[in-house]
XYZ file of C-alpha atoms in Angstrom:
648
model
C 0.000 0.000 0.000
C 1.468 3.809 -0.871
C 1.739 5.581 2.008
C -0.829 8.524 2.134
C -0.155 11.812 1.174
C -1.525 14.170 4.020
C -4.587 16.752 2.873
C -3.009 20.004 3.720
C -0.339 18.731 1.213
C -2.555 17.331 -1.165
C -4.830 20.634 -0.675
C -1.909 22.542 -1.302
C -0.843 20.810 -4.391
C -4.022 20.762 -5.765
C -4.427 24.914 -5.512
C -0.263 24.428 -7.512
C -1.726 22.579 -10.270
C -4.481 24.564 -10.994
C -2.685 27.745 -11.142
C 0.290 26.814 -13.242
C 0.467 26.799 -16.996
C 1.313 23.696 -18.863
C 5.065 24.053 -19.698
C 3.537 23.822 -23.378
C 1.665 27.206 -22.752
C 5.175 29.117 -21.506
C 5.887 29.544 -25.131
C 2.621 30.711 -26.211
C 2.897 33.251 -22.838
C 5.679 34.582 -23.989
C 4.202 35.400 -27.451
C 1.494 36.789 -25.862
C 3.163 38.827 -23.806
C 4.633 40.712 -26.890
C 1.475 41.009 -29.472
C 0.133 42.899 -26.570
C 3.275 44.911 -26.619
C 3.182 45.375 -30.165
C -0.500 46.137 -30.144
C -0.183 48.798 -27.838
C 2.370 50.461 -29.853
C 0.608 49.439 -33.305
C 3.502 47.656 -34.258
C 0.924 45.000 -36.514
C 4.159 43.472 -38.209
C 5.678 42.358 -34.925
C 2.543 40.265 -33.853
C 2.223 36.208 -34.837
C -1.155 35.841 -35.007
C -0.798 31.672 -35.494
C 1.076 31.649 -32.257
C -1.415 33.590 -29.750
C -4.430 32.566 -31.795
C -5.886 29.766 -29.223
C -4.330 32.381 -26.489
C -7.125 33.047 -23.459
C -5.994 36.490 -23.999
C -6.205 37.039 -27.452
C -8.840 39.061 -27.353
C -6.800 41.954 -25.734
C -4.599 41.924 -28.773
C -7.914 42.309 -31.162
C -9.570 45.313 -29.150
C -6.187 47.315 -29.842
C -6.112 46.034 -33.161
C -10.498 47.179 -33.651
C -9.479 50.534 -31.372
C -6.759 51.295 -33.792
C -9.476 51.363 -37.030
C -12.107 53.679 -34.839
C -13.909 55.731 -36.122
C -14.293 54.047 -39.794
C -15.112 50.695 -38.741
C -18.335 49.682 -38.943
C -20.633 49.142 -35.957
C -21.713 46.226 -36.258
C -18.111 45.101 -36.338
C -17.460 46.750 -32.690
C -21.205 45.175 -31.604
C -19.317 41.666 -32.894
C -16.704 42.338 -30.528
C -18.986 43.659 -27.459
C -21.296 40.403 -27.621
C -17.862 37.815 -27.772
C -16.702 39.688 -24.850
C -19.039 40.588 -23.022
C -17.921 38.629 -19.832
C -14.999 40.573 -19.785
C -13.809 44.533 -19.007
C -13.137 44.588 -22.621
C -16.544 45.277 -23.418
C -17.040 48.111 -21.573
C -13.468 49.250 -22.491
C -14.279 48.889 -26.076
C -17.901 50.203 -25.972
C -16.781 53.629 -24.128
C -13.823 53.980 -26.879
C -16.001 53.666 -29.900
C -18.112 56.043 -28.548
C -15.519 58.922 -28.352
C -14.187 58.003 -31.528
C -17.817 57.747 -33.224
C -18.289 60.798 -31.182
C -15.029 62.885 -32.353
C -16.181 62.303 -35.893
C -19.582 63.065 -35.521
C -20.754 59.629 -36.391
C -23.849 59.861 -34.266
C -26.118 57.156 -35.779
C -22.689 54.559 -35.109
C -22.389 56.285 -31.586
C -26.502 54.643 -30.885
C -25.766 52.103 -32.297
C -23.061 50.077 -30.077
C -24.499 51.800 -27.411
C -27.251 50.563 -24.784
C -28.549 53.127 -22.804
C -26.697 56.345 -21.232
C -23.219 55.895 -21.061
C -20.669 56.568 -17.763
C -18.414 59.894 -17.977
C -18.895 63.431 -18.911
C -17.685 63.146 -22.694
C -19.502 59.785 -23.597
C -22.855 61.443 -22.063
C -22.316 64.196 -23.804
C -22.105 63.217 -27.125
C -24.771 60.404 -26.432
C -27.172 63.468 -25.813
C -25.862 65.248 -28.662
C -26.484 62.306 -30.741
C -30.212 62.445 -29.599
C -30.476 66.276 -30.100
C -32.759 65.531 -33.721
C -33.671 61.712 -32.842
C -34.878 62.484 -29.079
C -35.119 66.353 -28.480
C -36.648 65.487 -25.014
C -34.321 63.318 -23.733
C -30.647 65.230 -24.839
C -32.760 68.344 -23.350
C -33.106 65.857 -20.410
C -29.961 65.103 -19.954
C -28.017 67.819 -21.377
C -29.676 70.182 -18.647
C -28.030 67.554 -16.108
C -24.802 68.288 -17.153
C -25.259 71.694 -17.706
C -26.205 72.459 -14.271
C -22.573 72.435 -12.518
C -20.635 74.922 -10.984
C -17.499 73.553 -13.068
C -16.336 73.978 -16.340
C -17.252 71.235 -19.091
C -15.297 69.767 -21.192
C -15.202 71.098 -25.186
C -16.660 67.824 -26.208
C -20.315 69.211 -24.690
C -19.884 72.312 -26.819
C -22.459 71.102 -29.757
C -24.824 69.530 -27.003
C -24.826 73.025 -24.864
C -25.185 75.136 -28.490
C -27.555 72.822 -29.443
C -29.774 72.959 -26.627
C -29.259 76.845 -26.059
C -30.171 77.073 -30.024
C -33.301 75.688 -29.351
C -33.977 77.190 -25.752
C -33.908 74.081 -23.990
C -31.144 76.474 -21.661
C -33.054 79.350 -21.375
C -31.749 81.998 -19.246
C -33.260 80.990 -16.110
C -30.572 78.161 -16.519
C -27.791 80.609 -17.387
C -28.030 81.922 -14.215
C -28.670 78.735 -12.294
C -25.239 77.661 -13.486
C -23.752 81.273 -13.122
C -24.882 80.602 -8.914
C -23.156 77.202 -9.160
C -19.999 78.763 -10.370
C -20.219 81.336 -7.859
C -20.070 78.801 -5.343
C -16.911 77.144 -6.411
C -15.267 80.281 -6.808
C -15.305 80.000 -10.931
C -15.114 83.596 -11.930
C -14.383 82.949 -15.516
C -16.954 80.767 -16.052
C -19.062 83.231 -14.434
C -18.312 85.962 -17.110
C -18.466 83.693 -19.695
C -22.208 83.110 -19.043
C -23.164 86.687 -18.186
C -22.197 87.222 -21.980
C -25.130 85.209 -22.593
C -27.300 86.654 -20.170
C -30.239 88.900 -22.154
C -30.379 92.085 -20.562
C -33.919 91.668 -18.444
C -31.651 89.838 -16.044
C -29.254 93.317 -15.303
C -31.156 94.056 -12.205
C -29.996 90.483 -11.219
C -26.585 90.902 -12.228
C -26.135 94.433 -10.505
C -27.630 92.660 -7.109
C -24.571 90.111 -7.537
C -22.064 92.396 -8.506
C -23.168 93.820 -4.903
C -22.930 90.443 -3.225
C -19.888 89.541 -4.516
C -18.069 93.321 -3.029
C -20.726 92.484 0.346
C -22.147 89.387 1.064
C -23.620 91.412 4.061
C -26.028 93.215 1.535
C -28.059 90.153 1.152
C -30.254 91.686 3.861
C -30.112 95.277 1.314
C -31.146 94.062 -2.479
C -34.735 92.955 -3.918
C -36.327 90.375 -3.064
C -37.985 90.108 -6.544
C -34.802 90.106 -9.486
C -34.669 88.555 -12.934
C -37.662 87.711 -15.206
C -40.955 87.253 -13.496
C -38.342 86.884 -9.864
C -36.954 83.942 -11.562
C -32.841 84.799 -10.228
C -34.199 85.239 -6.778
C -34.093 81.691 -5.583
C -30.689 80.487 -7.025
C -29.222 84.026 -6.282
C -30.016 83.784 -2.279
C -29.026 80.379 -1.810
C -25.924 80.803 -3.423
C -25.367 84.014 -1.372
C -25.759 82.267 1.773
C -23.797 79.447 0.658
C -20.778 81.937 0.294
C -21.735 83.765 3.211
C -21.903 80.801 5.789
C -18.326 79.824 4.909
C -17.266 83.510 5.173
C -18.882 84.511 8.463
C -21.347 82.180 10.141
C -22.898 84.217 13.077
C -23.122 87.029 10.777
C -25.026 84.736 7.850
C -27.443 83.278 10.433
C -28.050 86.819 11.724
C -29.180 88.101 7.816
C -31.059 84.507 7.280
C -33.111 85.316 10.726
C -34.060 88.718 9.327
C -34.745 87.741 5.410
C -35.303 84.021 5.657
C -39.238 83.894 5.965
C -40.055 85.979 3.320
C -37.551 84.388 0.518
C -39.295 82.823 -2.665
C -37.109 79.340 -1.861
C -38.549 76.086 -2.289
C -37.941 73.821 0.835
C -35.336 72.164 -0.423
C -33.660 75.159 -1.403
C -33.965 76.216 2.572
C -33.239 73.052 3.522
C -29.780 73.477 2.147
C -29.078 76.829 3.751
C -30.178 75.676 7.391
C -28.198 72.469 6.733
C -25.048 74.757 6.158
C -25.704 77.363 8.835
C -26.570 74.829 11.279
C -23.026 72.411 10.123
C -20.515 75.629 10.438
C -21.967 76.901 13.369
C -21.267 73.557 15.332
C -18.019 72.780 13.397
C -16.712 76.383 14.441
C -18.506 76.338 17.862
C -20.534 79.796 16.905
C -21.814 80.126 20.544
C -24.375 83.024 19.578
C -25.664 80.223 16.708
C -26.358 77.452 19.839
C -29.864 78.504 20.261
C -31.131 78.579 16.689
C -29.307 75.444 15.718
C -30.932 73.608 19.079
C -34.165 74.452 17.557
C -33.624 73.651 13.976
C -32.215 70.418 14.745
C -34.908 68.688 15.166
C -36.532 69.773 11.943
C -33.161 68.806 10.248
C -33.480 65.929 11.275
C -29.793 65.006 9.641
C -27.612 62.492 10.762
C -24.684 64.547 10.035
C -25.919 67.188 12.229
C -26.696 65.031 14.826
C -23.974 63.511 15.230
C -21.774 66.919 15.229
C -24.622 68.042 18.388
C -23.995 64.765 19.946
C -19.887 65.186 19.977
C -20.345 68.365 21.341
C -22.663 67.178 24.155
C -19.763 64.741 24.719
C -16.967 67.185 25.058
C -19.243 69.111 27.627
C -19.899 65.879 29.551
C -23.528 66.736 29.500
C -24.910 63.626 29.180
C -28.488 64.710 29.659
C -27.877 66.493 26.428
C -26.162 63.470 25.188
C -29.098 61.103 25.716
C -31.435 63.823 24.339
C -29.519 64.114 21.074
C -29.324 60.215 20.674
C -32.936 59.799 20.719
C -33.770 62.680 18.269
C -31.256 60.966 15.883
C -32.754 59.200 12.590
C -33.144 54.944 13.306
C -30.403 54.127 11.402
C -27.340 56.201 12.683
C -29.388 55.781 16.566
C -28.744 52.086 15.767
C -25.343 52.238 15.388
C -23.056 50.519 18.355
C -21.537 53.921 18.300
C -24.373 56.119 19.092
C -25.601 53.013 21.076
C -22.464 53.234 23.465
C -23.083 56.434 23.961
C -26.379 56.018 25.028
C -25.415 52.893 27.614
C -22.638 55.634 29.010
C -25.058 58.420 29.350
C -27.234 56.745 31.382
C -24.775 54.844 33.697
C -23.208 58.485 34.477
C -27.016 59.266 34.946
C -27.496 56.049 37.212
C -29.740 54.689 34.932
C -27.798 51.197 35.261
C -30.660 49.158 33.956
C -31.445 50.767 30.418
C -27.760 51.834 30.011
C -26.894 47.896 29.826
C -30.242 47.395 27.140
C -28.012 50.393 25.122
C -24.569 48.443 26.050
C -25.990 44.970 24.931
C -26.983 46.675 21.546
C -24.091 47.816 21.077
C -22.353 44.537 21.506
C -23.977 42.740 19.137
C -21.754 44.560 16.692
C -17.989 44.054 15.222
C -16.597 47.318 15.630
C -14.329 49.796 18.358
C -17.843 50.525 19.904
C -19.275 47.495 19.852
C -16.080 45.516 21.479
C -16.201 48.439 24.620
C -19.571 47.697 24.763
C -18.705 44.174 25.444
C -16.305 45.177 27.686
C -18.669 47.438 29.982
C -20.636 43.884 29.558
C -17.715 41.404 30.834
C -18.960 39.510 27.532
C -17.747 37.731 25.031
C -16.792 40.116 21.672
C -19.524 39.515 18.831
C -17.562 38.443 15.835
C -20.532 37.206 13.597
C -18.394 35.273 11.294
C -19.542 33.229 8.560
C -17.341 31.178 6.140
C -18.361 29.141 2.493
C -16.731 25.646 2.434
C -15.848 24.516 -1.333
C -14.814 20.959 -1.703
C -11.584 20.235 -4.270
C -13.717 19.158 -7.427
C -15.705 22.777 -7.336
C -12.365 24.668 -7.002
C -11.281 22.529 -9.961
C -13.995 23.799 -12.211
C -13.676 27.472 -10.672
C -10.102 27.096 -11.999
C -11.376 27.133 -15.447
C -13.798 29.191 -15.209
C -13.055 31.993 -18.498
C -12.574 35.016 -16.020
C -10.162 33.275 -13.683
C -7.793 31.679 -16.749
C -7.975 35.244 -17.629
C -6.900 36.827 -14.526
C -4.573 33.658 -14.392
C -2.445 34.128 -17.380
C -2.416 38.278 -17.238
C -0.652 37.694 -14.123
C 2.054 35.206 -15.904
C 2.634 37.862 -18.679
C 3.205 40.857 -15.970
C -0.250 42.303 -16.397
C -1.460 41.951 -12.692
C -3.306 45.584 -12.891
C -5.397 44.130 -16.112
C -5.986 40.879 -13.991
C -7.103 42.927 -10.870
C -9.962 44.358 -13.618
C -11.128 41.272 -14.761
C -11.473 40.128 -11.585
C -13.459 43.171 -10.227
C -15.372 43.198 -13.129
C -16.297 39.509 -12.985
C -17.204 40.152 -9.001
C -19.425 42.891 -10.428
C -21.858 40.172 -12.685
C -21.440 37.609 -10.158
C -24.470 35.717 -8.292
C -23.578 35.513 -4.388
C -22.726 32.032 -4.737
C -19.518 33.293 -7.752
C -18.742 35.828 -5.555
C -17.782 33.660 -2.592
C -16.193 30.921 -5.232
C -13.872 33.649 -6.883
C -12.786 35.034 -2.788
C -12.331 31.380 -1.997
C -9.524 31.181 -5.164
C -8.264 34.550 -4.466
C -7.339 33.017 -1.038
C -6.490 29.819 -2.319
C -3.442 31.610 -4.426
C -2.410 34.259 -1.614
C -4.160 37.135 -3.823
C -4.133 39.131 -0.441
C -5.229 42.817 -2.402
C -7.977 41.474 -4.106
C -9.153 39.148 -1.566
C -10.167 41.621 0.414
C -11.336 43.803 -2.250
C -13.310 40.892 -3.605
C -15.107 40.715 -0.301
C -16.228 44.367 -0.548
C -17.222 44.548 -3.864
C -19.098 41.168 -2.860
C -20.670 42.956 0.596
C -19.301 39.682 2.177
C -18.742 41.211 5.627
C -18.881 38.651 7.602
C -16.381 36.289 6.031
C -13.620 37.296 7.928
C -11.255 34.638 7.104
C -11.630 36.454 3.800
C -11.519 40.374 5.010
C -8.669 39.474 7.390
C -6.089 37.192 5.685
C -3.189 35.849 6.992
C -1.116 38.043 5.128
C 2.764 38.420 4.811
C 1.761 36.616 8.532
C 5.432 35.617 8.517
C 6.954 38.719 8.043
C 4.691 40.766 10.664
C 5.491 38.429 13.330
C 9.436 38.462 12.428
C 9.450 42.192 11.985
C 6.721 42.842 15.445
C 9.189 40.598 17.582
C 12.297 42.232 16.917
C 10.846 45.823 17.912
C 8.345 44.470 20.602
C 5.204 45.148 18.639
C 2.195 42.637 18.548
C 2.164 41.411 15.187
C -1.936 41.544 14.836
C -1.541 45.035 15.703
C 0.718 45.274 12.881
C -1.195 43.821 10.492
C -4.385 45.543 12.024
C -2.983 49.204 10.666
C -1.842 47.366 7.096
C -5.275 46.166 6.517
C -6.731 50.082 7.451
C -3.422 50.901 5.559
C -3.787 49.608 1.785
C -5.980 46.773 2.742
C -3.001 44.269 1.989
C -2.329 45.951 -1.286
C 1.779 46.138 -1.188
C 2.052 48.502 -4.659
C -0.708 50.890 -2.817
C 0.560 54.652 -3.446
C -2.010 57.587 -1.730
C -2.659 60.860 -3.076
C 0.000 62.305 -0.608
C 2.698 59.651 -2.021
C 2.610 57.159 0.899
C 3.770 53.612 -0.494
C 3.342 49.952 -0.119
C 1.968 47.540 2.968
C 1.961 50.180 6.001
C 1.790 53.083 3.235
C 5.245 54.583 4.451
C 6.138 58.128 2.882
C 9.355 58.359 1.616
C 10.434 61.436 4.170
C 9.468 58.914 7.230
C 11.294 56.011 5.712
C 14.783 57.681 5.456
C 14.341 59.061 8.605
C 13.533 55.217 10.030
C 16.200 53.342 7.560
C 19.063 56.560 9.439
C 17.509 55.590 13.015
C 18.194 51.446 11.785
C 21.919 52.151 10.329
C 20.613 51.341 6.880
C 20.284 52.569 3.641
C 17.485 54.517 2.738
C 15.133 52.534 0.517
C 14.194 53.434 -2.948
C 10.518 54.638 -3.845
C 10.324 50.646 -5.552
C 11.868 49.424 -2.309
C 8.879 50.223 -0.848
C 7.059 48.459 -2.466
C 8.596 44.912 -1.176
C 6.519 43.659 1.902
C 9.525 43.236 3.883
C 11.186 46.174 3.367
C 7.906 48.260 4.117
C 6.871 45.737 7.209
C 10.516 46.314 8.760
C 10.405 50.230 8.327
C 6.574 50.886 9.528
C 6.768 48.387 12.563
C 9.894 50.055 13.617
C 7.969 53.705 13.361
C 4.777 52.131 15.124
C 7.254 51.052 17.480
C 8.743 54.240 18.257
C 4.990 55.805 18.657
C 4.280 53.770 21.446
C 7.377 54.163 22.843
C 6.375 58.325 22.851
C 2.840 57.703 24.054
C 3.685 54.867 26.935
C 2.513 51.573 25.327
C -0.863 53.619 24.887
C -1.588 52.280 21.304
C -4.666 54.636 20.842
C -2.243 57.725 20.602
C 0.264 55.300 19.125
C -2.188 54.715 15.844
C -3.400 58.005 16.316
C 0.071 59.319 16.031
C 0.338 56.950 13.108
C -1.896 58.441 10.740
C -2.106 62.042 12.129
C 1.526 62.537 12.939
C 2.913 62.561 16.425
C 3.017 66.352 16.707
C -0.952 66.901 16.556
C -1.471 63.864 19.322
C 0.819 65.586 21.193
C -1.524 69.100 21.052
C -4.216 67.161 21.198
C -3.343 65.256 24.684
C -2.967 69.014 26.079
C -6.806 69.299 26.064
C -7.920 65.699 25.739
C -10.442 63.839 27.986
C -9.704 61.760 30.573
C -11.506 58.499 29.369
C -10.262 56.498 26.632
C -13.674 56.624 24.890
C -14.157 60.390 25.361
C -10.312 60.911 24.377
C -10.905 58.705 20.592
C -14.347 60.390 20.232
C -12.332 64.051 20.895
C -10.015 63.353 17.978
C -10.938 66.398 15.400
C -10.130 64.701 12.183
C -12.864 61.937 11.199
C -9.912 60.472 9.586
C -8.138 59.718 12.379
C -11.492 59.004 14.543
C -12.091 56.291 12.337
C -8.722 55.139 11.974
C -8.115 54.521 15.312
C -11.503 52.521 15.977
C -10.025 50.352 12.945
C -6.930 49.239 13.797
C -7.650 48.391 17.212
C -10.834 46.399 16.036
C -9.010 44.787 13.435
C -6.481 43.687 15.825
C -8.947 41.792 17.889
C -10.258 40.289 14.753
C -6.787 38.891 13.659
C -6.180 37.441 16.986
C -9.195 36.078 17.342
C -8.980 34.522 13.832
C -5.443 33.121 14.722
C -7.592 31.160 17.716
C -9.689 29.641 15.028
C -12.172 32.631 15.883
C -12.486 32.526 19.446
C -12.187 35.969 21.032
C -11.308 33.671 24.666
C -8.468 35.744 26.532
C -8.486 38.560 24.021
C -9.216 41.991 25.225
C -9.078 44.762 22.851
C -8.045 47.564 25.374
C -5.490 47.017 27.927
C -6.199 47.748 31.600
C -3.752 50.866 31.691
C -5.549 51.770 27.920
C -8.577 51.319 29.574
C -8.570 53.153 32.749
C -5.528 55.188 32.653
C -5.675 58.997 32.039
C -5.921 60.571 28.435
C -3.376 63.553 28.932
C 0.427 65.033 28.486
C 1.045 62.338 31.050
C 1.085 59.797 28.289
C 3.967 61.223 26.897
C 7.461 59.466 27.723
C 9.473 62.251 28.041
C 7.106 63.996 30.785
């Protein structure tokens, strides 16, 4: 008898042989790899059609080849293409190009024609509605309107739609001016002027009131009430001016809107807007003449936003009277919330209501977040995890294995196309029934696709699998790199996951790289404090270059802050300079002192990490949350002030 392989190795075998091409297709690869070169530089001569031919991913060599004979290819030849690929991003890719290019050349009838219904983006809608302007006058008025009414400039490819429409008075000068208030808004003089040209001139009284405005916004109390034909700039022109004037002065705006509000000609969601505003800035800047009027518009509001901003302040005033009131006014689904929840169950315990502040508590706890895992605490329960996890046996992963999307994804990741494979995974997740979605995150994890496992779960709104959301990822390396600086590796990879959700080639806006999204400044300064050299910007990009580098800086955080790892992460993403003004006037409790924090950012990133970190080490104890406590005692009930800091 052969002696028996074991299942994990026969389990991990099986996920080898399904992902690796035959050593026949390396050949055929590597041919692919350079039509799709070639195509992209319309080098025809250089591409062997016999030898990519049977290729998965030929089809990415023919849309170049079709996009490179737009516009004077027929449509029926790009509807060919559409309906052979429709199961793949090509489609859309190819449908979107040949309707700029149809577009561009003012091929309208081949525009409708491989299209199928209004397209996404500015330019495609706006030569869709152009296209329509003799074939469905109603509709391009429709939707030309729609993109005419925007405080920003268009691009030139509306031009015909926005003559066309003006031509025939589908923009009328009542929607001149509605944009002109739009632009005024967003600060867009030269758009303004542009469409005061085209103004007629039974509007001047309405342009002299905003030359006025602009110079005063004060004189909104001063001009007519009645302006434009038949009072038709009154409503746009007030609710712009108050827009401008909230941001410039609130206590002075709500003073003018208390004297002129009432007898405005707004509609109520035009008023709506300007109490939203007045009501937002006067809380945000803590307007203490506004306190009265926003109490009693509050309730009227009824906004979560603004709830939550009257709520926060309640919080910071320890008024917890207030803070129940507030709670209960609140709309059912942000009251549900652990966090508003918690709030509630703290309220009332300061109140010594002990009985309905552990109904709020238990609420609370049923949830898997920052909130909801304090609310368990204030319990002495168990943390709610509410985990679910899809079982596949090895014959289904075998035919999800050659499944047309995943041989796709597959073999652009063998020719060094991983960004294309990422889209035709998303895009597959996108048509998927909820029984695909789960098979494609059960591959994804099967081949250590870390970045798109996790995004495959949110595009899939599977938030429960956590197995899936909160993969063992570059495990090895975050437990090497947490032990040598005395960091707990699942707090480590807590702050990756909030980080660039496992995504090591993640860049931000700001130019912060890789796992722990390290900026380059803060690296050199770590790699001098190591003895090493600085890495390069593609340095950062390697998991255990960026997982050395940001556990060290974590490190040093919590060696600033005491071991206190909510200033720690704080410090993390806010730099340690703010915590360090912030501390100066922080609460004492730990939940007061994350709920102080002044950037939502960092509110929320905190609450992450620290949640996440009980998730991974739960998950590491085959989800039991046994021993685990997401707070430490000295977290928990030590102070929230300069005390924290090391060097005090």
């Amino acid at each position: 008898m052969k002696p028996r392989t074991p299942k994990r190795a026969m389990a991990l075998l099986a996920a080898l042989l399904i992902s690796l091409p035959a050593v026949a297709d390396v050949a055929s690869d590597r041919a692919m790899r350079e039509a799709l070169e070639a195509a992209r530089n319309r080098d025809w001569s250089r591409i062997d059609d016999a030898a990519i031919d049977d290729h998965v991913l030929a089809g990415y060599v023919e849309y170049h080849r079709l996009r490179s004979q737009l516009p004077h290819v027929a449509p029926s030849v790009v509807n060919s293409f559409l309906q052979r690929h429709a199961d793949s991003p090509l489609s859309d890719w190819m449908r979107g190009v040949a309707q700029v290019s149809y577009g561009d050349a003012g091929r309208y009838d081949a525009l409708l024609a491989v299209s199928d219904g209004v397209p996404r983006g500015t330019i495609r809608q706006c030569y869709y509605y152009t296209a329509l302007l003799d074939r469905d006058p109603a509709a391009a008025a429709e939707g030309g309107l729609e993109l005419w009414l925007t405080g920003r400039s268009q691009p030139s490819e509306c031009d015909a739609l926005f003559d066309g429409l003006l031509s025939r008075g589908a923009i009328d000068a009542q929607a001149i001016w509605q944009r002109m208030m739009l632009a005024w808004e967003n600060g867009e003089d030269g758009l303004m002027n542009y469409l005061a040209r085209k103004l007629p001139g039974s509007w001047s009284d309405a342009q002299q009131a905003l030359d006025r405005l602009k110079g005063d916004y004060a004189a909104v109390t001063r001009i007519p009430v009645n302006l434009g034909h038949q009072g038709q700039a009154s409503a746009a022109l007030f609710t712009a001016a108050m827009h401008n004037f909230t941001r410039a002065d609130t206590e002075a705006a709500l003073e003018a809107w208390r004297k002129i509000g009432p007898h405005l000609p707004l509609s109520e969601a035009q008023r709506h807007v300007v109490e939203h505003d007045l009501a937002f800035y006067s809380m945000v800047r803590e307007v203490s003449n506004n306190r009265g009027w926003v109490d009693d518009v509050l309730p009227r509001l009824a906004e979560g936003d603004l709830l939550e901003l009257r709520v926060r302040r309640a919080l910071a005033e320890r008024n917890w009277n207030e803070v129940v009131h507030w709670v209960h006014q609140m709309p059912d689904d942000p009251r549900q919330d652990a966090r508003w929840q918690y709030w509630l169950g703290r309220a009332l315990e300061q109140l010594g209501d002990e009985q309905t502040a552990r109904k709020a508590y238990a609420a609370a706890a049923d949830d898997r977040s920052f909130f909801g895992f304090a609310a368990a605490d204030k319990l002495g329960q168990p943390y709610a995890l509410n985990m679910t996890q899809a079982t596949f046996n090895d014959a289904y992963r075998r035919e999800v294995a050659n499944w047309p999307v995943v041989q796709r994804a597959e073999a652009l990741q063998r020719i060094g196309e991983p960004g294309l494979a990422r889209s035709e995974w998303y895009a597959a997740i996108e048509r998927a029934t909820e029984e695909e979605a789960r098979a494609l995150a059960d591959y994804a994890q099967q081949r250590g696709w870390y970045a798109t496992l996790v995004q495959t779960t949110i595009a899939a709104d599977q938030w429960d699998a956590l197995a899936w959301r909160f993969p063992n990822a570059y495990q090895d390396s975050f437990q090497r790199w947490g032990n040598a600086n005395g960091v707990d590796p699942f707090l480590l990879m807590g702050i990756a996951r909030r980080e660039s959700a496992f995504n090591n080639e993640a860049v931000s806006p700001v130019g912060a790289r890789g796992l722990m999204q390290l900026m380059p400044g803060t690296a050199a300064h770590v790699s001098g404090q190591l003895g090493i050299d600085t890495p390069s910007m593609n340095e950062l990009f390697e998991p255990e270059t960026n997982i050395r580098l940001g556990s060290h800086y974590i490190s040093r955080m919590l060696d600033r802050y005491s071991g206190n790892r909510l200033a720690a992460t704080a410090a993390y993403n806010a730099g340690p300079g703010r915590v360090d003004r912030w501390l100066r006037d922080a609460p004492q409790e730990f939940d007061l002192f994350v709920e102080s924090i002044p950037f939502r950012e960092t509110r929320d990133y905190v609450q992450a990490v620290l949640a996440y970190q009980v998730i991974f080490a739960s998950l590491a104890q085959n989800g039991s949350t046994q021993g685990i406590a997401m707070l430490s005692p000295a977290e928990r009930q030590g102070s929230y002030d300069i005390s924290l800091l090391a060097r005090n």
